[in-house]
Amino acid sequence: MTGTRPGGPRLTQPGASEAAANAARNAAKARAALTAWLARPLTSLHIVLGVFGLLTLLGLVMVLSASSVESFEQVGSSYSVFRRQLLFCLGGLVVFWVGMRIPPKVLRALAPAMLIGAVLLLVAVLVPGIGQVRGGARSWFVVGPISIQPAEIAKVALALWGAHVLAARQRVLGNWRQLLSPLLPVSLVIFTLIVVEPDLGTSVSLAIVVYALLFFAGAPVRLLAALTLGGAVGAVVLGFSAGYRQSRIMSFLSPNASDPLGAAYQAKQALYSLADGGLFGVGLGQGRAKWSYLPNAHNDFIYAIIGEELGMVGAIAVLVLFGLLAYVGLRIATRNLDPWIRMVAGTLTVFTVSQAGINIGYVVGLLPVTGVTLPLISAGGTSIWVTMFLMGVLANAARHEPESVAALRSQGPGKFGRLLRLPAPEVYRPPTRRRGGGRASTPKRDRPSARGTRSAPVAERRRAAPERGSRSTRRGTT
């Protein structure tokens, strides 16, 4: 309360200004602590590991909840799908360790072989009797209880190989032909093989990989705009080229006029699940949509189960985790000196986050249904292995930030590094420039630079200048 004293100044409520000052001081301390933590050399690695662990644990919990009814109906046990997903995650942890441990030079050298192998798998899966048809697409290899989707492998292989090609062609980024000559034809071959399956959702993810590669390579804006326009036109053509795709698009454009039991059934049931969840949800395991109301509840539409059982709070928590992944991935890309690591980190981050955005977008009704899974959360073997591998590569890129390299080489790998037997990251050596076919100059070890090193003749002249000055001085004094 406020008041006045006769003949005196205006009085304020005691303690109000002190409370505001304390709040301001606490906020300043929190900002200072956050800034200091973000400035630590291994912060990027810790964020990647934290997000990876939280998304994986959340995925296991939600797969158990979303698949329990269907599992019991099919095999008499509520844990059959969960046990399979748990085994996939355990195997994925090994793949994650490999991605984090393998040196970037070795991974870059293996990129061409990985791409060739992925293309051969895409060709083999189209052969009747070898590839299996699921969901209307011949895109699976089935070996006992394990299902492998080569299109998921092809996206990561294209990202690694494309970054390798573009890193070697950074001097010709302004020349469209030289920039696109190896990347675009290979991408079109992979794109065609995926469309023939047919798998429109994966082809959209592949287009995002190519676009992200060119963006992080520094391609001209005109080229990116032309590719954006061409990709939009191609998506429209492919969307209306098949009957089931056209029905999905029309149900998205006219939800009230579409058949609620036809093409719009999954989308409407997902919205009903989100609406039932409210703010805090109906409780973990208490959702009703998984009781044969929502098909693929533990795969493509698991985000609807999260919204129903954990409410808006749980749904926003998932968005925050993927937003944090986007932040740390772009942070790693901007802080690395190696152009190949920079392009790989940025491309894999954009690919993963955009895939999550597409999945969440069609679950909440902002996009047509495409069948893209939610990374690290949806059930599936190939998807979880590929995503864990690229998360391992992202953690590896975080360990190769200049500050991280200096800390790990000077202070040791720490308990986590010793436990996983992680080698010390290598210092980035920028490629040397050759002139007239002569020997390349040796880069300075104490000051790595992304622009290369000073040429040998200039360095020799600068070293010789003090010697000439000292000799002339001696002549003047004798």
Short mmCIF file of C-alpha atoms in Angstrom, two decimals:
data_model
loop_
_atom_site.label_atom_id
_atom_site.label_comp_id
_atom_site.label_asym_id
_atom_site.label_seq_id
_atom_site.Cartn_x
_atom_site.Cartn_y
_atom_site.Cartn_z
CA MET A 1 0.00 0.00 0.00
CA THR A 2 1.05 3.58 -0.56
CA GLY A 3 0.22 6.71 1.38
CA THR A 4 1.31 10.22 2.29
CA ARG A 5 2.39 11.74 5.53
CA PRO A 6 1.28 15.31 6.25
CA GLY A 7 4.12 17.58 5.29
CA GLY A 8 6.33 14.62 4.28
CA PRO A 9 7.25 12.62 1.16
CA ARG A 10 5.19 9.82 -0.38
CA LEU A 11 5.71 6.43 1.31
CA THR A 12 5.83 2.98 -0.36
CA GLN A 13 5.11 -0.44 1.04
CA PRO A 14 8.12 -1.71 3.05
CA GLY A 15 10.01 -4.52 1.32
CA ALA A 16 8.55 -4.10 -2.20
CA SER A 17 11.66 -2.45 -3.62
CA GLU A 18 13.90 -4.97 -1.84
CA ALA A 19 11.97 -7.88 -3.32
CA ALA A 20 12.29 -6.41 -6.81
CA ALA A 21 16.00 -5.81 -6.30
CA ASN A 22 16.50 -9.37 -5.06
CA ALA A 23 14.63 -10.74 -8.06
CA ALA A 24 16.81 -8.69 -10.40
CA ARG A 25 19.97 -9.87 -8.67
CA ASN A 26 18.86 -13.51 -8.84
CA ALA A 27 18.07 -13.17 -12.53
CA ALA A 28 21.47 -11.60 -13.16
CA LYS A 29 23.18 -14.41 -11.27
CA ALA A 30 21.23 -17.01 -13.24
CA ARG A 31 22.19 -15.37 -16.54
CA ALA A 32 25.82 -15.18 -15.48
CA ALA A 33 25.83 -18.84 -14.42
CA LEU A 34 24.20 -19.91 -17.71
CA THR A 35 26.69 -17.84 -19.73
CA ALA A 36 29.60 -19.34 -17.82
CA TRP A 37 28.27 -22.87 -18.32
CA LEU A 38 27.76 -22.33 -22.06
CA ALA A 39 31.34 -21.05 -22.32
CA ARG A 40 32.78 -24.29 -20.92
CA PRO A 41 34.63 -26.35 -23.54
CA LEU A 42 32.55 -29.55 -23.23
CA THR A 43 29.10 -27.98 -22.93
CA SER A 44 28.05 -29.00 -26.45
CA LEU A 45 28.96 -32.62 -25.77
CA HIS A 46 27.04 -32.64 -22.48
CA ILE A 47 23.92 -31.19 -24.13
CA VAL A 48 24.02 -33.79 -26.91
CA LEU A 49 24.37 -36.63 -24.40
CA GLY A 50 21.59 -35.22 -22.21
CA VAL A 51 19.11 -34.76 -25.06
CA PHE A 52 19.99 -38.16 -26.48
CA GLY A 53 19.41 -39.90 -23.15
CA LEU A 54 16.14 -38.13 -22.37
CA LEU A 55 14.61 -38.76 -25.81
CA THR A 56 15.65 -42.41 -25.73
CA LEU A 57 14.17 -43.01 -22.27
CA LEU A 58 10.98 -41.17 -23.18
CA GLY A 59 10.71 -43.24 -26.35
CA LEU A 60 11.01 -46.52 -24.46
CA VAL A 61 8.37 -45.48 -21.91
CA MET A 62 5.92 -44.30 -24.55
CA VAL A 63 6.44 -47.34 -26.79
CA LEU A 64 5.61 -49.56 -23.81
CA SER A 65 2.46 -47.57 -23.11
CA ALA A 66 1.31 -47.15 -26.71
CA SER A 67 1.93 -50.76 -27.81
CA SER A 68 0.71 -52.65 -24.76
CA VAL A 69 -2.85 -53.23 -26.01
CA GLU A 70 -1.87 -54.23 -29.54
CA SER A 71 0.90 -56.51 -28.24
CA PHE A 72 -1.48 -58.29 -25.89
CA GLU A 73 -4.03 -58.70 -28.66
CA GLN A 74 -1.52 -60.21 -31.08
CA VAL A 75 0.74 -62.43 -28.94
CA GLY A 76 -0.88 -62.42 -25.49
CA SER A 77 1.82 -60.30 -23.86
CA SER A 78 1.81 -56.55 -23.35
CA TYR A 79 5.62 -56.38 -23.55
CA SER A 80 6.43 -57.97 -26.93
CA VAL A 81 6.88 -54.73 -28.87
CA PHE A 82 8.63 -53.10 -25.90
CA ARG A 83 11.13 -55.95 -25.57
CA ARG A 84 11.96 -55.72 -29.26
CA GLN A 85 12.37 -51.96 -29.00
CA LEU A 86 14.58 -52.37 -25.93
CA LEU A 87 16.84 -54.75 -27.86
CA PHE A 88 16.98 -52.25 -30.72
CA CYS A 89 18.02 -49.54 -28.29
CA LEU A 90 20.74 -51.71 -26.77
CA GLY A 91 22.11 -52.41 -30.23
CA GLY A 92 21.73 -48.73 -31.06
CA LEU A 93 23.93 -47.82 -28.10
CA VAL A 94 26.74 -49.80 -29.74
CA VAL A 95 26.14 -47.91 -32.99
CA PHE A 96 26.13 -44.64 -31.03
CA TRP A 97 29.49 -45.55 -29.48
CA VAL A 98 30.94 -46.34 -32.91
CA GLY A 99 29.75 -43.01 -34.30
CA MET A 100 31.26 -41.15 -31.36
CA ARG A 101 34.56 -43.05 -31.34
CA ILE A 102 35.47 -43.31 -35.02
CA PRO A 103 37.90 -40.54 -36.12
CA PRO A 104 36.33 -38.02 -38.52
CA LYS A 105 39.07 -38.67 -41.10
CA VAL A 106 38.24 -42.36 -41.16
CA LEU A 107 34.49 -41.69 -41.35
CA ARG A 108 35.05 -39.28 -44.21
CA ALA A 109 37.20 -41.82 -46.04
CA LEU A 110 34.46 -44.46 -45.63
CA ALA A 111 31.69 -42.16 -46.92
CA PRO A 112 31.98 -43.15 -50.64
CA ALA A 113 31.84 -46.87 -49.79
CA MET A 114 28.84 -46.28 -47.52
CA LEU A 115 27.03 -44.46 -50.32
CA ILE A 116 27.72 -47.21 -52.85
CA GLY A 117 26.49 -49.82 -50.39
CA ALA A 118 23.30 -47.82 -49.71
CA VAL A 119 22.55 -47.49 -53.44
CA LEU A 120 23.03 -51.25 -53.95
CA LEU A 121 20.63 -51.93 -51.08
CA LEU A 122 18.05 -49.58 -52.61
CA VAL A 123 18.29 -51.50 -55.89
CA ALA A 124 18.09 -54.88 -54.18
CA VAL A 125 15.02 -53.99 -52.12
CA LEU A 126 13.03 -53.38 -55.32
CA VAL A 127 13.57 -56.97 -56.50
CA PRO A 128 10.45 -59.10 -55.82
CA GLY A 129 11.20 -61.89 -53.41
CA ILE A 130 14.03 -59.94 -51.75
CA GLY A 131 12.32 -56.73 -50.65
CA GLN A 132 9.16 -56.94 -48.56
CA VAL A 133 6.06 -54.77 -49.00
CA ARG A 134 4.83 -52.94 -45.91
CA GLY A 135 2.36 -50.10 -45.86
CA GLY A 136 2.09 -50.20 -49.66
CA ALA A 137 5.85 -49.69 -50.25
CA ARG A 138 8.50 -52.27 -51.16
CA SER A 139 11.13 -50.77 -48.91
CA TRP A 140 12.06 -53.43 -46.33
CA PHE A 141 14.47 -56.31 -45.88
CA VAL A 142 13.10 -58.82 -43.37
CA VAL A 143 15.62 -61.15 -41.74
CA GLY A 144 13.86 -63.11 -39.00
CA PRO A 145 12.56 -60.62 -36.40
CA ILE A 146 14.73 -57.80 -37.77
CA SER A 147 13.46 -55.39 -40.44
CA ILE A 148 15.88 -53.13 -42.29
CA GLN A 149 14.86 -50.09 -44.34
CA PRO A 150 17.76 -49.13 -46.66
CA ALA A 151 16.29 -45.70 -47.42
CA GLU A 152 17.13 -44.59 -43.86
CA ILE A 153 20.73 -45.67 -44.35
CA ALA A 154 20.90 -43.90 -47.70
CA LYS A 155 20.02 -40.52 -46.17
CA VAL A 156 22.91 -40.61 -43.69
CA ALA A 157 25.32 -41.98 -46.31
CA LEU A 158 24.36 -39.16 -48.69
CA ALA A 159 24.93 -36.58 -45.95
CA LEU A 160 28.44 -37.89 -45.19
CA TRP A 161 29.43 -38.28 -48.85
CA GLY A 162 27.87 -34.98 -49.94
CA ALA A 163 29.76 -33.11 -47.21
CA HIS A 164 32.97 -34.80 -48.41
CA VAL A 165 32.41 -33.66 -52.00
CA LEU A 166 31.39 -30.11 -51.12
CA ALA A 167 34.27 -29.69 -48.65
CA ALA A 168 36.68 -30.49 -51.47
CA ARG A 169 34.96 -28.01 -53.81
CA GLN A 170 34.70 -24.94 -51.61
CA ARG A 171 36.74 -22.85 -54.05
CA VAL A 172 34.14 -23.32 -56.81
CA LEU A 173 30.97 -22.62 -54.81
CA GLY A 174 30.04 -19.83 -57.20
CA ASN A 175 30.10 -22.18 -60.21
CA TRP A 176 26.80 -24.03 -60.27
CA ARG A 177 27.94 -26.79 -62.65
CA GLN A 178 31.02 -27.73 -60.67
CA LEU A 179 29.12 -27.44 -57.42
CA LEU A 180 26.23 -29.70 -58.48
CA SER A 181 27.96 -32.01 -60.95
CA PRO A 182 28.61 -34.90 -58.54
CA LEU A 183 25.99 -34.21 -55.87
CA LEU A 184 22.82 -33.60 -57.87
CA PRO A 185 23.00 -36.64 -60.23
CA VAL A 186 23.72 -39.04 -57.35
CA SER A 187 20.90 -37.50 -55.30
CA LEU A 188 18.50 -37.88 -58.22
CA VAL A 189 19.41 -41.57 -58.56
CA ILE A 190 18.72 -42.20 -54.87
CA PHE A 191 15.58 -40.06 -55.04
CA THR A 192 14.26 -42.06 -58.00
CA LEU A 193 14.89 -45.39 -56.30
CA ILE A 194 13.00 -44.24 -53.21
CA VAL A 195 10.08 -42.85 -55.23
CA VAL A 196 9.76 -46.15 -57.13
CA GLU A 197 9.22 -48.04 -53.82
CA PRO A 198 7.11 -45.71 -53.36
CA ASP A 199 7.99 -43.71 -50.21
CA LEU A 200 7.14 -40.02 -50.43
CA GLY A 201 7.98 -39.24 -46.80
CA THR A 202 11.54 -40.53 -47.12
CA SER A 203 12.01 -38.71 -50.42
CA VAL A 204 11.06 -35.44 -48.71
CA SER A 205 13.66 -36.13 -46.00
CA LEU A 206 16.24 -36.82 -48.71
CA ALA A 207 15.49 -33.48 -50.35
CA ILE A 208 16.02 -31.79 -46.97
CA VAL A 209 19.44 -33.47 -46.68
CA VAL A 210 20.56 -32.13 -50.08
CA TYR A 211 19.27 -28.65 -49.34
CA ALA A 212 20.97 -28.56 -45.93
CA LEU A 213 24.27 -29.70 -47.47
CA LEU A 214 24.24 -26.88 -49.99
CA PHE A 215 23.16 -24.35 -47.36
CA PHE A 216 25.96 -25.17 -44.93
CA ALA A 217 28.44 -25.34 -47.80
CA GLY A 218 27.66 -21.70 -48.60
CA ALA A 219 25.90 -22.18 -51.93
CA PRO A 220 24.58 -19.03 -53.66
CA VAL A 221 21.14 -17.81 -52.62
CA ARG A 222 19.86 -18.04 -56.20
CA LEU A 223 20.70 -21.72 -56.33
CA LEU A 224 18.95 -22.40 -53.03
CA ALA A 225 15.88 -20.46 -54.20
CA ALA A 226 15.78 -22.41 -57.48
CA LEU A 227 16.05 -25.71 -55.62
CA THR A 228 13.29 -24.64 -53.23
CA LEU A 229 10.96 -23.81 -56.12
CA GLY A 230 11.82 -27.03 -57.94
CA GLY A 231 11.33 -29.11 -54.80
CA ALA A 232 7.91 -27.55 -54.15
CA VAL A 233 6.77 -28.27 -57.69
CA GLY A 234 8.08 -31.84 -57.48
CA ALA A 235 6.32 -32.43 -54.15
CA VAL A 236 3.00 -31.27 -55.61
CA VAL A 237 3.41 -33.49 -58.67
CA LEU A 238 4.33 -36.54 -56.61
CA GLY A 239 1.56 -35.82 -54.12
CA PHE A 240 -1.13 -35.98 -56.80
CA SER A 241 0.48 -38.79 -58.83
CA ALA A 242 -1.03 -41.59 -56.71
CA GLY A 243 -4.56 -42.06 -55.50
CA TYR A 244 -3.82 -42.63 -51.83
CA ARG A 245 -1.52 -39.58 -51.71
CA GLN A 246 -4.15 -37.44 -53.39
CA SER A 247 -6.80 -38.57 -50.91
CA ARG A 248 -4.52 -37.67 -47.99
CA ILE A 249 -3.84 -34.22 -49.39
CA MET A 250 -7.50 -33.57 -50.12
CA SER A 251 -8.50 -34.71 -46.64
CA PHE A 252 -5.92 -32.28 -45.24
CA LEU A 253 -7.15 -29.39 -47.39
CA SER A 254 -10.84 -30.14 -46.72
CA PRO A 255 -11.05 -31.94 -43.37
CA ASN A 256 -14.77 -31.29 -42.90
CA ALA A 257 -15.69 -32.63 -46.33
CA SER A 258 -13.54 -35.78 -46.13
CA ASP A 259 -14.68 -39.19 -44.96
CA PRO A 260 -13.94 -39.48 -41.21
CA LEU A 261 -13.61 -43.27 -41.61
CA GLY A 262 -11.48 -43.05 -44.75
CA ALA A 263 -8.30 -41.12 -45.54
CA ALA A 264 -8.87 -38.65 -42.70
CA TYR A 265 -9.37 -41.32 -40.02
CA GLN A 266 -5.87 -41.28 -38.50
CA ALA A 267 -5.59 -37.49 -38.53
CA LYS A 268 -8.94 -37.04 -36.79
CA GLN A 269 -8.24 -39.71 -34.18
CA ALA A 270 -4.90 -38.04 -33.41
CA LEU A 271 -6.64 -34.72 -32.82
CA TYR A 272 -9.18 -36.42 -30.56
CA SER A 273 -6.32 -37.90 -28.52
CA LEU A 274 -4.64 -34.52 -28.13
CA ALA A 275 -7.92 -32.95 -27.11
CA ASP A 276 -8.54 -35.62 -24.45
CA GLY A 277 -5.10 -34.98 -22.95
CA GLY A 278 -5.77 -31.42 -21.89
CA LEU A 279 -3.07 -29.68 -19.87
CA PHE A 280 -1.65 -32.52 -17.76
CA GLY A 281 -2.98 -35.59 -19.60
CA VAL A 282 -5.09 -38.54 -18.50
CA GLY A 283 -2.09 -40.30 -16.93
CA LEU A 284 0.70 -42.53 -18.19
CA GLY A 285 -0.77 -45.77 -19.52
CA GLN A 286 -4.36 -44.51 -19.18
CA GLY A 287 -4.88 -43.37 -22.78
CA ARG A 288 -7.86 -44.67 -24.75
CA ALA A 289 -6.66 -44.07 -28.31
CA LYS A 290 -4.37 -47.14 -28.27
CA TRP A 291 -7.41 -49.38 -27.77
CA SER A 292 -7.69 -49.89 -31.55
CA TYR A 293 -8.90 -46.33 -32.15
CA LEU A 294 -5.62 -44.91 -33.46
CA PRO A 295 -3.66 -47.09 -35.92
CA ASN A 296 0.15 -47.08 -35.63
CA ALA A 297 -0.08 -45.57 -32.17
CA HIS A 298 3.46 -46.68 -31.28
CA ASN A 299 4.97 -45.72 -34.64
CA ASP A 300 3.92 -42.72 -36.71
CA PHE A 301 1.36 -41.30 -34.25
CA ILE A 302 3.14 -41.81 -30.95
CA TYR A 303 3.17 -38.03 -30.40
CA ALA A 304 -0.64 -38.18 -30.12
CA ILE A 305 -0.27 -40.73 -27.30
CA ILE A 306 2.22 -38.41 -25.59
CA GLY A 307 -0.25 -35.55 -25.80
CA GLU A 308 -3.10 -37.71 -24.52
CA GLU A 309 -1.33 -39.31 -21.55
CA LEU A 310 1.14 -36.54 -20.60
CA GLY A 311 -0.95 -33.59 -21.77
CA MET A 312 0.27 -30.31 -23.17
CA VAL A 313 3.11 -30.34 -20.65
CA GLY A 314 4.54 -33.55 -22.07
CA ALA A 315 3.99 -32.44 -25.67
CA ILE A 316 5.80 -29.15 -25.06
CA ALA A 317 8.62 -31.00 -23.29
CA VAL A 318 9.23 -32.99 -26.49
CA LEU A 319 9.31 -29.76 -28.50
CA VAL A 320 11.80 -28.26 -26.04
CA LEU A 321 14.10 -31.28 -26.35
CA PHE A 322 14.15 -31.13 -30.14
CA GLY A 323 14.59 -27.36 -29.99
CA LEU A 324 17.57 -27.89 -27.71
CA LEU A 325 18.93 -30.43 -30.19
CA ALA A 326 18.61 -27.87 -32.98
CA TYR A 327 20.46 -25.29 -30.89
CA VAL A 328 23.36 -27.53 -29.93
CA GLY A 329 23.69 -28.96 -33.44
CA LEU A 330 23.97 -25.52 -35.02
CA ARG A 331 26.32 -24.47 -32.20
CA ILE A 332 28.61 -27.39 -33.01
CA ALA A 333 28.48 -26.56 -36.72
CA THR A 334 29.45 -22.93 -36.18
CA ARG A 335 32.23 -23.65 -33.67
CA ASN A 336 34.08 -26.25 -35.75
CA LEU A 337 36.94 -25.30 -38.07
CA ASP A 338 36.88 -28.43 -40.24
CA PRO A 339 34.46 -27.71 -43.14
CA TRP A 340 33.50 -31.38 -43.43
CA ILE A 341 32.58 -31.65 -39.75
CA ARG A 342 30.74 -28.34 -39.97
CA MET A 343 28.59 -29.49 -42.90
CA VAL A 344 27.95 -32.94 -41.42
CA ALA A 345 26.91 -31.54 -38.02
CA GLY A 346 24.61 -28.95 -39.55
CA THR A 347 23.05 -31.33 -42.07
CA LEU A 348 22.39 -34.14 -39.60
CA THR A 349 20.88 -31.66 -37.14
CA VAL A 350 18.55 -30.14 -39.73
CA PHE A 351 17.61 -33.60 -41.01
CA THR A 352 16.72 -34.95 -37.54
CA VAL A 353 14.86 -31.87 -36.32
CA SER A 354 12.96 -31.43 -39.60
CA GLN A 355 11.90 -35.09 -39.49
CA ALA A 356 10.57 -34.52 -35.98
CA GLY A 357 8.84 -31.36 -37.21
CA ILE A 358 7.15 -33.22 -40.07
CA ASN A 359 5.93 -35.97 -37.75
CA ILE A 360 4.60 -33.57 -35.14
CA GLY A 361 3.17 -31.34 -37.87
CA TYR A 362 0.90 -33.99 -39.36
CA VAL A 363 -0.10 -35.33 -35.93
CA VAL A 364 -1.39 -31.89 -34.87
CA GLY A 365 -2.99 -31.28 -38.28
CA LEU A 366 -0.56 -28.74 -39.76
CA LEU A 367 0.72 -31.04 -42.53
CA PRO A 368 -0.65 -33.94 -44.59
CA VAL A 369 0.07 -37.42 -43.25
CA THR A 370 3.36 -38.68 -44.72
CA GLY A 371 4.40 -41.58 -42.51
CA VAL A 372 7.65 -40.08 -41.13
CA THR A 373 8.63 -41.43 -37.72
CA LEU A 374 9.49 -39.37 -34.63
CA PRO A 375 13.26 -39.78 -34.09
CA LEU A 376 14.34 -41.74 -31.00
CA ILE A 377 10.72 -42.04 -29.82
CA SER A 378 8.78 -44.02 -32.44
CA ALA A 379 9.15 -47.80 -32.50
CA GLY A 380 11.36 -49.22 -35.23
CA GLY A 381 14.75 -50.87 -35.63
CA THR A 382 16.35 -49.14 -38.61
CA SER A 383 15.12 -45.72 -37.55
CA ILE A 384 16.50 -46.03 -34.01
CA TRP A 385 19.87 -47.38 -35.21
CA VAL A 386 20.35 -44.70 -37.84
CA THR A 387 19.29 -41.92 -35.47
CA MET A 388 21.58 -43.17 -32.70
CA PHE A 389 24.47 -43.39 -35.14
CA LEU A 390 24.04 -39.81 -36.31
CA MET A 391 23.70 -38.69 -32.68
CA GLY A 392 27.03 -40.39 -32.04
CA VAL A 393 28.53 -38.54 -35.02
CA LEU A 394 27.13 -35.29 -33.61
CA ALA A 395 28.72 -36.02 -30.22
CA ASN A 396 31.97 -36.79 -32.05
CA ALA A 397 31.76 -33.41 -33.78
CA ALA A 398 31.20 -31.76 -30.39
CA ARG A 399 34.42 -33.36 -29.12
CA HIS A 400 36.28 -31.82 -32.09
CA GLU A 401 35.41 -28.22 -31.30
CA PRO A 402 38.70 -26.32 -30.84
CA GLU A 403 38.06 -25.66 -27.15
CA SER A 404 37.03 -29.29 -26.59
CA VAL A 405 40.14 -30.56 -28.35
CA ALA A 406 42.37 -28.39 -26.18
CA ALA A 407 40.62 -29.47 -22.97
CA LEU A 408 40.57 -33.19 -23.77
CA ARG A 409 44.19 -33.26 -24.90
CA SER A 410 45.49 -31.29 -21.93
CA GLN A 411 43.27 -32.56 -19.10
CA GLY A 412 42.62 -36.09 -20.32
CA PRO A 413 39.40 -37.83 -21.49
CA GLY A 414 37.75 -37.81 -18.05
CA LYS A 415 35.72 -40.62 -16.49
CA PHE A 416 33.22 -40.78 -19.36
CA GLY A 417 35.93 -40.93 -22.00
CA ARG A 418 37.92 -43.57 -20.12
CA LEU A 419 34.79 -45.66 -19.61
CA LEU A 420 34.01 -45.66 -23.34
CA ARG A 421 37.70 -45.77 -24.37
CA LEU A 422 37.35 -42.65 -26.48
CA PRO A 423 40.58 -41.53 -28.16
CA ALA A 424 41.84 -37.97 -27.83
CA PRO A 425 40.43 -35.81 -30.65
CA GLU A 426 42.88 -34.67 -33.29
CA VAL A 427 43.75 -31.02 -33.87
CA TYR A 428 42.38 -29.75 -37.17
CA ARG A 429 45.10 -29.15 -39.78
CA PRO A 430 43.88 -26.92 -42.60
CA PRO A 431 44.92 -28.12 -46.08
CA THR A 432 48.02 -26.45 -47.48
CA ARG A 433 48.11 -24.63 -50.78
CA ARG A 434 50.49 -25.53 -53.58
CA ARG A 435 51.97 -23.07 -56.01
CA GLY A 436 53.44 -24.07 -59.34
CA GLY A 437 53.61 -27.73 -58.42
CA GLY A 438 56.13 -27.05 -55.63
CA ARG A 439 56.13 -28.40 -52.15
CA ALA A 440 53.27 -27.46 -49.85
CA SER A 441 53.94 -25.18 -46.95
CA THR A 442 53.70 -26.57 -43.43
CA PRO A 443 50.79 -25.19 -41.39
CA LYS A 444 51.47 -23.64 -38.03
CA ARG A 445 50.62 -25.99 -35.18
CA ASP A 446 49.90 -23.41 -32.52
CA ARG A 447 47.37 -21.43 -34.48
CA PRO A 448 44.98 -23.53 -36.61
CA SER A 449 43.05 -21.52 -39.15
CA ALA A 450 40.30 -22.38 -41.59
CA ARG A 451 41.85 -20.13 -44.26
CA GLY A 452 45.04 -22.07 -44.68
CA THR A 453 48.62 -21.04 -43.87
CA ARG A 454 50.99 -18.39 -45.12
CA SER A 455 52.97 -19.33 -48.23
CA ALA A 456 56.62 -20.38 -47.86
CA PRO A 457 58.27 -17.45 -49.80
CA VAL A 458 56.49 -14.82 -47.69
CA ALA A 459 57.45 -16.57 -44.46
CA GLU A 460 61.07 -16.85 -45.57
CA ARG A 461 61.27 -13.15 -46.43
CA ARG A 462 59.80 -12.23 -43.02
CA ARG A 463 62.30 -14.47 -41.24
CA ALA A 464 65.17 -13.03 -43.30
CA ALA A 465 64.30 -9.37 -42.57
CA PRO A 466 65.59 -9.30 -38.95
CA GLU A 467 68.77 -11.03 -40.04
CA ARG A 468 69.54 -8.37 -42.65
CA GLY A 469 68.80 -5.64 -40.12
CA SER A 470 71.09 -7.17 -37.53
CA ARG A 471 73.98 -7.51 -40.01
CA SER A 472 73.67 -3.86 -41.09
CA THR A 473 73.65 -2.77 -37.49
CA ARG A 474 76.87 -4.69 -36.82
CA ARG A 475 78.51 -3.03 -39.82
CA GLY A 476 77.60 0.43 -38.51
CA THR A 477 79.06 -0.23 -35.08
CA THR A 478 82.36 -1.78 -36.22
#
